[in-house]
Amino acid sequence: MITVALAKGALLKESVKSFAKAGLDFSAVLDPDNRQLMIPSDCGRARALLVRNGDVPVYVAYGQAQLGVVGYDVLREHQMPVAHLVDLAFGGCRMSVAVKSSSGYQRAADLPPHSRVASKFTQCAREFFDDLDLPVELVHLTGSVELGPITGIAEAIVDLVATGRTLRENGLVEIEELFHSTARLVGHPLSLRLDRGHLQTIVEAMRHQNKKNNL
Amino acid sequence: MALQPAAGAKDLNPQQVETNQFISSLLAETYRLWGYEEVAPPRVERLDTLMACGAISSNDIVKLVASEPLGLRPEMTASIARAACTRLSEKPRPLRLWATGTVFQSRESVEGGLCIEETLQSGVEIFGIKNISAEMELMSLLLKCMQKLSLSKYQNPTLLIGHTLLMDLILSPYENSLRDEIRQSLINYNSLELKQLNLEKDQKERLVLIHQLRGEPKAILEKLEGIFGNQEVIYNLRRLFSIIAPIAEKQGLTIQLDPTFQPQLELYTGIVFQLLCRNDASPVVVARGGRYDHLVRQCGAKEEEAAGLGFSFSIEKLRELFNSANPKLDKPIRTLVVFGEKSSLEKALRRQNELHDLGHQATVELTQCNGRKDATELLALRNCNKLEWLN
């Protein structure tokens, strides 16, 4: 049986839609009354595991799920050994550095050395500032990161930005983009190598839906 | 809290130890039949031996506090190769050795602390043969071991085989960092990264095509020949498969040739393989191995003898598969000697001695029992299956 790890939250609806087009119907997970975390597909060939964003690459890396859908930001942050298969082109956002509008900083390199940077994505932030050769002190926060510069806990933040509205309403401004993120189909490398065509059919169907991004 | 084992370490119960020994002895028996000699490499090694030729990354080794850099062995190949090239260098080649024992790996736990993983391995190494004949013997031995373990019946085993020379052929048009990027994308099965590389369309299509090549060896070798022409590595692999494919078929074991399959380690310089069993969920690697001529050269072997290859079984993984399939191991007769009020402990001990002289397992119940019925009830508690009632 094929097991698919789906991330709860913003990507769930589109993920279900993508799998439906590829022949696996997990629409039961979208039922607001559903409390089950493991849901069989309509056809009975597969089952979906409903997990948190950051847990998708973990289930896939350990091979308990052969496929999964998760944002590129999570993949960059967790660096798990999973195969990146298809750019699904939904859930678009960018990982950016933001500072207080009044700070006067124009780009990340303007930040003084050893500034404090708050982020939920400390691995991505560390890589970015190391590439800039700029030493910073990272403060790990798990949410409402925008409060960092407002309260003075940090001079800058590294966070996901979709429309930029939250930043603006909290008096912050984006000064540099680390990378653009969209949802990705990932897979367990060894299961894919041993696959007798069942997984590949689904991967190809999902690739076909997003031809533009997967040339 | 009561005293606990160190993070990552496991206390095995008697049944687990018994299964481990059963599996180890089956494997040892097979190695001996093939003329392999047992060696016992040290558990503690110098770090430069353990890390020779990229056999393992420094982070994975459990390091010891000592005046020189030492670590606990994370696998046994490096130690056996060192012994083969020094203490055993005068022995004629091919040198066939086997070893079994615990290995230690360090990993970071979720809480950030270090865990030491102690596991049991059993494997063979063959030194001094540079040509395909060593692979032919080694893979035949691997298949024989699988047959002895009788895993084929219920665990869908697959032997996944790659070759570093096939990977070299694939990567031959590319250089430097681009070559590394392509190699990483192929090894990690990152088809998306492969498609996003800065390459001409036809080159990209060729790589995507090669990346999808895997399956029945004969068909894959034909396709590879179509792409790369007549190559020595293809000829050698054809010879190898002509020997092992019929044996595997008879055993119900699938052989899959996968040109882009390579472990991350840089140790290997020829054939690489993993033996996988598929239980309900993910594939489990029960054995792995390959050719590591550079390592043997670095250990100081003469150029004409700088060759080595081997495999090792993970006994723990095999035990888990045994347990999940629940095969009945032959249980020996264990006698419980119990005495009643008309007999005595002294008589029971004498009877136990007689049974031992006959080669039977026998345990004495040290306290007097009220009757045969009570004594029979004790059998399960004492893990015995036969009663010797003295009264």
Coordinates of C-alpha atoms in Angstrom, one line a residue:
Chain A
M1 CA 0.0 0.0 0.0
I2 CA 1.2 3.5 -0.9
T3 CA 1.5 5.9 2.1
V4 CA 1.4 9.6 1.6
A5 CA 2.3 12.2 4.2
L6 CA 0.2 15.4 3.9
A7 CA 0.9 18.6 5.8
K8 CA -2.0 20.1 7.8
G9 CA -2.6 23.8 7.2
A10 CA -2.4 26.0 4.2
L11 CA -1.1 23.4 1.7
L12 CA -3.6 20.7 2.6
K13 CA -6.5 21.6 0.2
E14 CA -4.2 22.0 -2.9
S15 CA -2.3 18.8 -1.9
V16 CA -5.5 16.8 -1.9
K17 CA -6.5 18.4 -5.2
S18 CA -3.1 17.4 -6.8
F19 CA -3.4 13.8 -5.6
A20 CA -7.0 13.6 -6.8
K21 CA -5.9 14.5 -10.3
A22 CA -3.2 11.8 -10.0
G23 CA -5.9 9.2 -9.1
L24 CA -5.7 9.2 -5.3
D25 CA -8.7 10.7 -3.6
F26 CA -8.1 11.8 -0.1
S27 CA -10.9 14.4 0.1
A28 CA -12.1 12.8 3.4
V29 CA -9.3 14.7 5.1
L30 CA -10.9 18.0 4.2
D31 CA -14.1 17.1 6.0
P32 CA -14.3 19.6 9.0
D33 CA -15.6 16.8 11.2
N34 CA -12.7 14.5 10.4
R35 CA -10.5 13.7 13.4
Q36 CA -8.8 10.7 11.9
L37 CA -5.0 11.1 11.2
M38 CA -4.7 8.1 8.9
I39 CA -7.2 8.1 6.1
P40 CA -7.5 5.6 3.3
S41 CA -8.0 6.8 -0.3
D42 CA -11.3 6.1 -2.0
C43 CA -9.7 3.5 -4.2
G44 CA -8.1 1.7 -1.2
R45 CA -4.7 1.6 -2.9
A46 CA -3.2 4.3 -0.6
R47 CA -3.6 6.0 2.7
A48 CA -2.7 9.5 3.8
L49 CA -1.0 10.5 7.1
L50 CA -2.1 13.9 8.3
V51 CA 0.9 15.4 10.0
R52 CA 2.5 18.7 10.9
N53 CA 4.5 20.6 8.2
G54 CA 7.9 19.8 9.7
D55 CA 7.0 16.1 10.2
V56 CA 6.4 15.4 6.5
P57 CA 10.1 15.1 5.6
V58 CA 10.7 13.0 8.7
Y59 CA 8.0 10.4 7.8
V60 CA 9.3 10.3 4.2
A61 CA 13.0 10.1 5.2
Y62 CA 12.3 7.1 7.4
G63 CA 10.3 5.5 4.6
Q64 CA 7.1 5.2 6.6
A65 CA 5.5 7.4 3.9
Q66 CA 6.8 6.8 0.3
L67 CA 5.5 10.2 -0.9
G68 CA 4.8 13.6 0.8
V69 CA 3.9 17.2 0.0
V70 CA 5.6 20.0 1.9
G71 CA 6.9 23.5 1.3
Y72 CA 10.4 24.0 0.0
D73 CA 11.0 26.2 3.1
V74 CA 10.5 23.2 5.4
L75 CA 12.8 21.1 3.2
R76 CA 15.6 23.7 3.3
E77 CA 15.2 24.1 7.1
H78 CA 15.2 20.4 8.0
Q79 CA 17.7 19.0 5.4
M80 CA 16.3 15.5 5.6
P81 CA 17.5 12.9 3.0
V82 CA 14.4 12.9 0.8
A83 CA 14.1 12.9 -3.0
H84 CA 12.8 16.2 -4.4
L85 CA 10.5 15.1 -7.2
V86 CA 8.0 17.8 -8.4
D87 CA 7.5 21.5 -8.0
L88 CA 3.8 21.6 -7.4
A89 CA 3.7 25.4 -7.9
F90 CA 1.1 26.2 -5.2
G91 CA 1.6 27.7 -1.7
G92 CA 4.0 30.3 -3.1
C93 CA 5.8 32.6 -0.7
R94 CA 9.3 33.9 -0.1
M95 CA 11.8 33.6 2.8
S96 CA 12.9 37.1 3.5
V97 CA 14.9 39.3 5.9
A98 CA 12.9 42.1 7.4
V99 CA 13.7 45.0 9.7
K100 CA 11.9 47.9 11.3
S101 CA 10.9 50.4 8.6
S102 CA 12.6 53.1 10.7
S103 CA 15.9 51.2 11.0
G104 CA 17.3 52.6 7.7
Y105 CA 18.9 49.2 6.7
Q106 CA 18.6 48.7 3.0
R107 CA 20.1 45.2 2.7
A108 CA 21.1 42.4 5.0
A109 CA 24.8 43.2 4.7
D110 CA 24.1 46.6 6.3
L111 CA 23.2 44.9 9.6
P112 CA 26.1 45.4 12.2
P113 CA 28.1 42.2 13.0
H114 CA 26.6 40.1 15.9
S115 CA 23.1 41.6 15.5
R116 CA 20.3 39.5 16.9
V117 CA 18.1 37.9 14.2
A118 CA 14.9 36.2 15.2
S119 CA 13.5 33.3 13.2
K120 CA 11.6 30.1 13.2
F121 CA 13.9 29.0 10.3
T122 CA 17.3 29.2 12.1
Q123 CA 19.0 26.8 9.7
C124 CA 18.0 28.8 6.6
A125 CA 19.0 32.0 8.4
R126 CA 22.4 30.6 9.5
E127 CA 23.2 29.5 5.9
F128 CA 22.2 32.9 4.5
F129 CA 24.3 35.0 6.9
D130 CA 27.3 32.6 6.7
D131 CA 27.3 33.1 2.9
L132 CA 27.3 36.8 3.6
D133 CA 30.2 36.4 6.0
L134 CA 28.2 38.3 8.5
P135 CA 28.2 36.9 12.1
V136 CA 24.8 37.2 13.7
E137 CA 23.2 35.9 16.9
L138 CA 20.1 33.8 16.1
V139 CA 17.1 33.9 18.4
H140 CA 14.8 30.9 17.8
L141 CA 11.1 31.8 18.0
T142 CA 8.2 29.5 17.1
G143 CA 5.7 32.1 15.9
S144 CA 4.7 35.8 15.7
V145 CA 8.3 36.4 14.7
E146 CA 7.4 40.0 13.6
L147 CA 7.3 40.9 17.3
G148 CA 11.1 40.5 17.4
P149 CA 12.1 44.0 16.1
I150 CA 9.1 45.7 17.7
T151 CA 10.0 44.4 21.2
G152 CA 13.7 44.8 20.7
I153 CA 14.5 41.2 21.1
A154 CA 16.1 41.3 17.6
E155 CA 17.2 43.9 15.0
A156 CA 16.0 41.7 12.1
I157 CA 13.9 38.7 11.4
V158 CA 14.0 35.9 8.8
D159 CA 10.5 34.7 8.0
L160 CA 8.1 33.5 5.3
V161 CA 6.3 36.3 3.5
A162 CA 3.3 35.7 1.3
T163 CA 1.6 39.1 0.6
G164 CA 3.7 41.3 3.0
R165 CA 0.6 42.6 4.8
T166 CA 1.6 41.3 8.3
L167 CA 5.0 42.9 7.9
R168 CA 3.5 46.3 6.9
E169 CA 0.9 46.3 9.7
N170 CA 3.7 45.7 12.2
G171 CA 5.9 48.5 10.9
L172 CA 8.5 46.1 9.2
V173 CA 10.0 46.1 5.7
E174 CA 11.5 43.4 3.6
I175 CA 15.1 44.1 2.7
E176 CA 16.3 40.9 1.1
E177 CA 14.9 37.6 -0.2
L178 CA 16.6 34.3 0.7
F179 CA 14.6 32.1 -1.7
H180 CA 11.2 31.6 -3.2
S181 CA 9.2 28.6 -1.8
T182 CA 6.4 26.5 -3.3
A183 CA 5.0 23.1 -2.4
R184 CA 7.1 20.1 -3.4
L185 CA 6.3 16.5 -4.0
V186 CA 9.0 14.5 -2.1
G187 CA 9.7 10.8 -1.9
H188 CA 11.7 8.1 -0.1
P189 CA 14.7 7.5 -2.3
L190 CA 15.0 3.7 -1.6
S191 CA 11.3 3.1 -2.1
L192 CA 11.4 4.9 -5.4
R193 CA 14.3 2.8 -6.5
L194 CA 12.5 -0.4 -5.6
D195 CA 9.2 0.8 -7.1
R196 CA 7.5 -1.4 -9.6
G197 CA 5.7 1.5 -11.3
H198 CA 3.0 2.3 -8.7
L199 CA 4.8 5.4 -7.3
Q200 CA 6.2 6.5 -10.6
T201 CA 2.7 6.7 -12.2
I202 CA 1.6 9.1 -9.4
V203 CA 4.8 11.1 -9.7
E204 CA 4.5 11.4 -13.4
A205 CA 0.8 12.4 -13.2
M206 CA 1.7 15.2 -10.7
R207 CA 4.6 16.3 -12.9
H208 CA 2.3 16.4 -15.8
Q209 CA 0.0 18.8 -14.0
N210 CA 2.9 21.2 -13.5
K211 CA 4.8 20.9 -16.7
K212 CA 5.7 24.6 -16.7
N213 CA 7.7 24.3 -13.5
N214 CA 9.2 20.9 -14.1
L215 CA 10.8 21.1 -17.5
Chain B
M1 CA 14.4 6.8 38.3
A2 CA 16.2 3.4 38.3
L3 CA 19.6 3.1 36.6
Q4 CA 19.1 3.2 32.9
P5 CA 21.4 2.2 29.9
A6 CA 23.2 5.0 28.1
A7 CA 21.2 6.9 25.5
G8 CA 20.9 4.7 22.4
A9 CA 22.2 1.5 24.1
K10 CA 19.9 -1.5 24.3
D11 CA 19.6 -4.3 26.9
L12 CA 18.7 -7.4 25.0
N13 CA 16.5 -10.0 26.6
P14 CA 17.5 -13.8 26.5
Q15 CA 15.2 -14.5 23.6
Q16 CA 16.7 -11.7 21.5
V17 CA 20.2 -12.9 22.3
E18 CA 19.2 -16.5 21.4
T19 CA 17.9 -15.3 18.0
N20 CA 21.0 -13.2 17.4
Q21 CA 23.2 -16.3 18.1
F22 CA 21.1 -18.5 16.0
I23 CA 21.4 -16.1 13.0
S24 CA 25.2 -15.5 13.6
S25 CA 25.9 -19.3 13.8
L26 CA 23.9 -19.9 10.6
L27 CA 26.0 -17.3 8.8
A28 CA 29.3 -18.4 10.4
E29 CA 28.6 -22.0 9.4
T30 CA 28.1 -20.9 5.8
Y31 CA 31.3 -18.7 5.7
R32 CA 33.3 -21.6 7.0
L33 CA 32.0 -24.0 4.4
W34 CA 33.3 -21.5 1.8
G35 CA 36.8 -21.6 3.3
Y36 CA 36.7 -18.2 5.2
E37 CA 38.7 -17.9 8.4
E38 CA 37.5 -16.0 11.4
V39 CA 39.3 -12.9 12.7
A40 CA 38.5 -10.7 15.7
P41 CA 39.3 -7.1 14.9
P42 CA 39.7 -4.7 17.9
R43 CA 36.8 -2.7 19.0
V44 CA 39.0 0.4 19.5
E45 CA 40.9 1.8 16.5
R46 CA 42.9 4.9 15.6
L47 CA 40.6 7.5 14.0
D48 CA 42.7 7.7 10.8
T49 CA 42.2 4.0 10.2
L50 CA 38.4 4.3 10.8
M51 CA 38.1 7.3 8.5
A52 CA 40.5 6.1 5.7
C53 CA 39.2 6.7 2.2
G54 CA 36.0 8.3 3.5
A55 CA 34.8 5.1 5.0
I56 CA 32.7 7.1 7.5
S57 CA 32.3 10.7 8.6
S58 CA 34.0 11.8 11.8
N59 CA 30.6 12.8 13.4
D60 CA 29.4 9.2 13.2
I61 CA 32.3 7.8 15.2
V62 CA 32.2 7.4 19.0
K63 CA 35.5 9.0 20.0
L64 CA 37.4 8.1 23.1
V65 CA 39.3 10.4 25.4
A66 CA 42.9 9.3 25.0
S67 CA 46.4 10.7 24.3
E68 CA 45.9 9.9 20.6
P69 CA 42.7 10.2 18.4
L70 CA 40.9 6.9 19.0
G71 CA 37.3 5.7 18.4
L72 CA 35.1 2.7 18.7
R73 CA 34.7 0.8 15.4
P74 CA 31.6 1.9 13.5
E75 CA 32.2 -1.1 11.1
M76 CA 34.8 -3.8 10.8
T77 CA 36.0 -3.5 7.2
A78 CA 38.7 -0.9 7.9
S79 CA 40.2 -2.9 10.8
I80 CA 40.2 -6.2 8.8
A81 CA 41.8 -4.4 5.8
R82 CA 44.5 -3.0 8.1
A83 CA 45.2 -6.5 9.5
A84 CA 45.1 -8.1 6.1
C85 CA 47.8 -5.6 4.8
T86 CA 50.1 -5.8 7.9
R87 CA 49.9 -8.9 10.2
L88 CA 48.5 -11.1 7.5
S89 CA 50.4 -9.6 4.5
E90 CA 52.5 -12.7 4.0
K91 CA 49.4 -15.0 3.7
P92 CA 48.6 -16.1 0.1
R93 CA 45.9 -14.3 -1.8
P94 CA 42.9 -14.5 -2.1
L95 CA 42.7 -14.0 1.6
R96 CA 39.3 -14.9 2.9
L97 CA 38.3 -13.6 6.3
W98 CA 35.1 -13.3 8.3
A99 CA 34.2 -11.6 11.5
T100 CA 31.3 -11.0 13.8
G101 CA 30.8 -8.5 16.6
T102 CA 29.3 -5.3 17.8
V103 CA 29.9 -2.0 16.1
F104 CA 29.2 1.5 17.5
Q105 CA 27.9 4.6 15.8
S106 CA 27.3 8.0 17.2
R107 CA 24.3 10.1 16.3
E108 CA 22.6 13.2 17.6
S109 CA 19.4 12.7 19.5
V110 CA 16.3 14.8 19.0
E111 CA 17.1 16.6 22.2
G112 CA 20.6 17.5 20.9
G113 CA 22.5 15.1 23.0
L114 CA 24.7 12.2 21.7
C115 CA 23.4 8.7 21.3
I116 CA 25.6 5.6 20.9
E117 CA 24.0 3.0 18.8
E118 CA 25.5 -0.5 19.4
T119 CA 24.6 -3.1 16.8
L120 CA 25.7 -6.6 15.9
Q121 CA 27.2 -7.3 12.5
S122 CA 28.5 -10.4 10.7
G123 CA 30.4 -10.2 7.4
V124 CA 33.1 -11.5 5.1
E125 CA 36.0 -9.8 3.3
I126 CA 38.0 -11.2 0.4
F127 CA 41.4 -9.6 -0.4
G128 CA 43.9 -9.6 -3.2
I129 CA 41.7 -10.3 -6.3
K130 CA 41.3 -7.4 -8.7
N131 CA 39.1 -9.1 -11.3
I132 CA 35.4 -10.0 -11.4
S133 CA 36.0 -13.5 -10.1
A134 CA 36.0 -12.1 -6.5
E135 CA 32.6 -10.5 -7.1
M136 CA 31.3 -13.8 -8.5
E137 CA 32.3 -15.7 -5.4
L138 CA 31.2 -13.0 -2.9
M139 CA 27.7 -12.5 -4.4
S140 CA 27.3 -16.3 -4.6
L141 CA 28.1 -16.5 -1.0
L142 CA 25.7 -13.7 -0.2
L143 CA 22.9 -15.6 -1.9
K144 CA 23.8 -18.8 -0.1
C145 CA 23.6 -17.0 3.2
M146 CA 20.1 -15.7 2.2
Q147 CA 19.1 -19.2 1.4
K148 CA 20.3 -20.4 4.8
L149 CA 18.3 -17.7 6.5
S150 CA 15.2 -18.7 4.5
L151 CA 14.1 -15.1 4.3
S152 CA 13.1 -15.3 0.6
K153 CA 9.8 -17.1 1.4
Y154 CA 8.1 -14.2 3.1
Q155 CA 10.2 -11.0 3.0
N156 CA 10.4 -10.1 -0.7
P157 CA 14.2 -9.6 -0.7
T158 CA 15.8 -7.5 -3.4
L159 CA 19.5 -7.3 -4.2
L160 CA 20.1 -3.7 -5.4
I161 CA 23.4 -3.4 -7.3
G162 CA 25.3 -0.4 -8.6
H163 CA 28.8 0.1 -9.9
T164 CA 31.1 3.1 -9.5
L165 CA 32.4 2.7 -13.0
L166 CA 28.9 2.9 -14.4
M167 CA 28.5 6.2 -12.5
D168 CA 31.8 7.3 -13.9
L169 CA 30.6 6.6 -17.5
I170 CA 27.4 8.6 -16.8
L171 CA 29.4 11.5 -15.4
S172 CA 32.3 11.4 -18.0
P173 CA 31.1 14.4 -20.0
Y174 CA 31.1 16.7 -16.9
E175 CA 33.7 18.3 -14.8
N176 CA 34.3 19.9 -11.4
S177 CA 31.3 21.3 -9.5
L178 CA 28.8 20.5 -12.2
R179 CA 29.9 16.8 -12.0
D180 CA 29.4 16.8 -8.2
E181 CA 26.0 18.4 -8.5
I182 CA 24.8 15.9 -11.1
R183 CA 26.3 13.0 -9.0
Q184 CA 24.5 14.2 -5.9
S185 CA 21.2 14.6 -7.7
L186 CA 21.4 11.1 -9.2
I187 CA 22.4 9.5 -5.9
N188 CA 19.7 11.3 -3.9
Y189 CA 17.1 10.6 -6.5
N190 CA 16.5 14.4 -6.8
S191 CA 14.8 14.4 -10.2
L192 CA 13.6 18.0 -9.7
E193 CA 17.2 19.3 -9.0
L194 CA 18.4 17.3 -12.1
K195 CA 15.9 19.1 -14.3
Q196 CA 16.8 22.5 -12.8
L197 CA 20.6 22.1 -13.6
N198 CA 22.2 24.5 -16.0
L199 CA 22.5 22.0 -18.9
E200 CA 21.7 21.8 -22.6
K201 CA 18.2 20.3 -23.3
D202 CA 19.6 17.2 -24.9
Q203 CA 22.1 16.6 -22.0
K204 CA 19.3 17.0 -19.5
E205 CA 17.1 14.6 -21.4
R206 CA 19.9 12.0 -21.5
L207 CA 20.5 12.3 -17.8
V208 CA 16.7 12.0 -17.0
L209 CA 16.6 8.9 -19.2
I210 CA 19.6 7.3 -17.4
H211 CA 18.1 8.2 -14.1
Q212 CA 15.0 6.2 -14.9
L213 CA 17.1 3.1 -15.9
R214 CA 16.8 0.4 -13.3
G215 CA 15.5 -3.1 -13.2
E216 CA 16.2 -6.6 -14.5
P217 CA 20.0 -6.7 -15.0
K218 CA 20.1 -8.2 -18.5
A219 CA 17.7 -5.6 -20.0
I220 CA 19.4 -2.7 -18.2
L221 CA 22.9 -3.9 -19.4
E222 CA 21.6 -4.0 -23.0
K223 CA 20.3 -0.4 -22.7
L224 CA 23.6 0.8 -21.1
E225 CA 25.5 -0.8 -24.0
G226 CA 23.2 1.1 -26.4
I227 CA 24.2 4.3 -24.7
F228 CA 27.9 3.8 -23.8
G229 CA 28.9 1.2 -26.3
N230 CA 31.1 -1.9 -25.5
Q231 CA 32.6 -1.3 -22.1
E232 CA 34.6 -3.6 -19.8
V233 CA 32.4 -2.9 -16.8
I234 CA 29.3 -4.0 -18.8
Y235 CA 31.1 -7.2 -19.9
N236 CA 32.1 -8.0 -16.3
L237 CA 28.7 -7.3 -14.9
R238 CA 27.2 -9.6 -17.6
R239 CA 29.5 -12.4 -16.4
L240 CA 28.5 -11.8 -12.8
F241 CA 24.8 -11.8 -13.5
S242 CA 25.1 -15.0 -15.6
I243 CA 26.2 -16.7 -12.4
I244 CA 24.0 -15.1 -9.8
A245 CA 20.7 -14.5 -11.7
P246 CA 19.7 -18.2 -12.0
I247 CA 20.5 -18.8 -8.2
A248 CA 18.5 -15.8 -7.2
E249 CA 15.6 -16.8 -9.4
K250 CA 15.5 -20.2 -7.8
Q251 CA 15.5 -18.6 -4.3
G252 CA 12.7 -16.1 -5.2
L253 CA 15.1 -13.2 -4.7
T254 CA 14.9 -10.2 -7.1
I255 CA 18.1 -8.7 -8.5
Q256 CA 17.9 -5.1 -9.6
L257 CA 20.7 -3.3 -11.4
D258 CA 20.5 0.4 -10.8
P259 CA 23.3 2.4 -12.5
T260 CA 22.7 5.5 -10.3
F261 CA 22.6 3.7 -7.0
Q262 CA 25.6 4.6 -4.9
P263 CA 26.0 5.1 -1.2
Q264 CA 27.1 8.5 0.0
L265 CA 30.4 7.1 1.2
E266 CA 33.4 7.6 -1.0
L267 CA 34.8 4.3 0.2
Y268 CA 33.7 2.1 -2.8
T269 CA 35.6 1.7 -6.0
G270 CA 33.6 -0.9 -8.0
I271 CA 30.5 -2.9 -7.3
V272 CA 28.2 -1.6 -4.5
F273 CA 25.1 -3.4 -3.3
Q274 CA 22.5 -3.6 -0.6
L275 CA 20.2 -6.4 0.2
L276 CA 16.8 -5.2 1.1
C277 CA 13.8 -6.9 2.6
R278 CA 10.4 -5.2 2.3
N279 CA 8.1 -5.6 5.3
D280 CA 4.8 -3.8 5.7
A281 CA 6.2 -0.3 5.6
S282 CA 9.6 0.7 4.5
P283 CA 12.4 -1.3 2.9
V284 CA 14.9 -2.6 5.4
V285 CA 18.6 -2.9 4.5
V286 CA 19.7 -6.3 5.9
A287 CA 23.2 -6.4 4.3
R288 CA 25.4 -4.1 2.4
G289 CA 28.8 -4.2 0.8
G290 CA 31.0 -3.5 -2.1
R291 CA 34.6 -3.2 -3.5
Y292 CA 37.1 -0.9 -1.7
D293 CA 40.5 -1.2 -3.5
H294 CA 41.6 2.3 -2.5
L295 CA 41.2 1.5 1.2
V296 CA 43.4 -1.6 0.8
R297 CA 46.0 0.4 -1.0
Q298 CA 45.9 3.0 1.7
C299 CA 46.4 0.3 4.3
G300 CA 49.8 -0.4 2.6
A301 CA 49.0 -3.4 0.3
K302 CA 51.4 -4.0 -2.6
E303 CA 49.9 -2.6 -5.8
E304 CA 49.2 -6.0 -7.4
E305 CA 47.3 -7.0 -4.2
A306 CA 45.6 -3.8 -3.5
A307 CA 42.1 -5.2 -3.8
G308 CA 39.3 -6.0 -1.4
L309 CA 35.6 -6.4 -1.2
G310 CA 33.1 -7.7 1.3
F311 CA 29.7 -7.5 2.8
S312 CA 28.2 -7.4 6.2
F313 CA 24.8 -8.5 7.6
S314 CA 23.0 -6.5 10.2
I315 CA 22.0 -9.1 12.7
E316 CA 19.6 -6.8 14.5
K317 CA 17.6 -6.1 11.3
L318 CA 17.5 -9.8 10.5
R319 CA 16.3 -10.5 14.0
E320 CA 13.4 -8.0 13.6
L321 CA 12.4 -9.7 10.3
F322 CA 12.6 -13.1 12.0
N323 CA 10.3 -11.9 14.8
S324 CA 7.8 -10.2 12.5
A325 CA 7.6 -13.3 10.3
N326 CA 7.5 -15.4 13.5
P327 CA 9.3 -18.5 12.3
K328 CA 9.6 -21.3 14.9
L329 CA 13.2 -21.7 15.9
D330 CA 13.9 -25.3 16.9
K331 CA 13.7 -25.2 20.7
P332 CA 16.0 -27.6 22.5
I333 CA 14.6 -29.9 25.3
R334 CA 15.1 -28.2 28.6
T335 CA 14.4 -30.4 31.6
L336 CA 13.3 -29.1 35.0
V337 CA 14.4 -31.4 37.9
V338 CA 11.9 -31.0 40.7
F339 CA 11.9 -32.9 44.0
G340 CA 9.0 -33.7 46.4
E341 CA 9.0 -34.4 50.1
K342 CA 10.2 -38.0 49.7
S343 CA 13.2 -36.9 47.8
S344 CA 15.9 -34.2 48.4
L345 CA 17.9 -31.4 46.7
E346 CA 21.0 -33.6 46.8
K347 CA 19.2 -36.3 44.7
A348 CA 18.0 -33.6 42.4
L349 CA 21.5 -32.2 41.9
R350 CA 22.8 -35.8 41.2
R351 CA 20.0 -36.3 38.6
Q352 CA 20.9 -33.0 37.0
N353 CA 24.5 -34.1 36.8
E354 CA 23.5 -37.4 35.1
L355 CA 21.4 -35.4 32.5
H356 CA 24.2 -33.0 31.8
D357 CA 26.5 -36.0 31.2
L358 CA 24.0 -37.2 28.6
G359 CA 24.3 -33.8 26.9
H360 CA 20.8 -32.5 28.0
Q361 CA 19.9 -29.1 29.3
A362 CA 18.7 -29.4 32.9
T363 CA 17.8 -27.0 35.6
V364 CA 17.1 -27.8 39.3
E365 CA 14.2 -26.3 41.1
L366 CA 15.9 -25.4 44.4
T367 CA 12.9 -25.6 46.7
Q368 CA 10.8 -28.6 47.5
C369 CA 7.5 -28.9 45.6
N370 CA 4.2 -30.3 46.9
G371 CA 3.2 -32.5 44.1
R372 CA 3.6 -33.4 40.4
K373 CA 0.8 -31.0 39.4
D374 CA 2.6 -28.0 41.0
A375 CA 5.8 -29.1 39.5
T376 CA 4.2 -29.2 36.0
E377 CA 3.0 -25.7 36.5
L378 CA 6.5 -24.5 37.2
L379 CA 7.7 -25.6 33.7
A380 CA 6.5 -22.4 31.9
L381 CA 7.8 -20.2 34.7
R382 CA 11.3 -21.7 34.4
N383 CA 11.3 -21.7 30.6
C384 CA 11.5 -25.6 30.5
N385 CA 9.6 -28.0 28.4
K386 CA 10.2 -31.4 30.2
L387 CA 9.7 -32.4 33.8
E388 CA 11.9 -34.8 35.8
W389 CA 9.8 -35.4 39.0
L390 CA 11.7 -37.0 41.9
N391 CA 9.7 -38.3 44.8

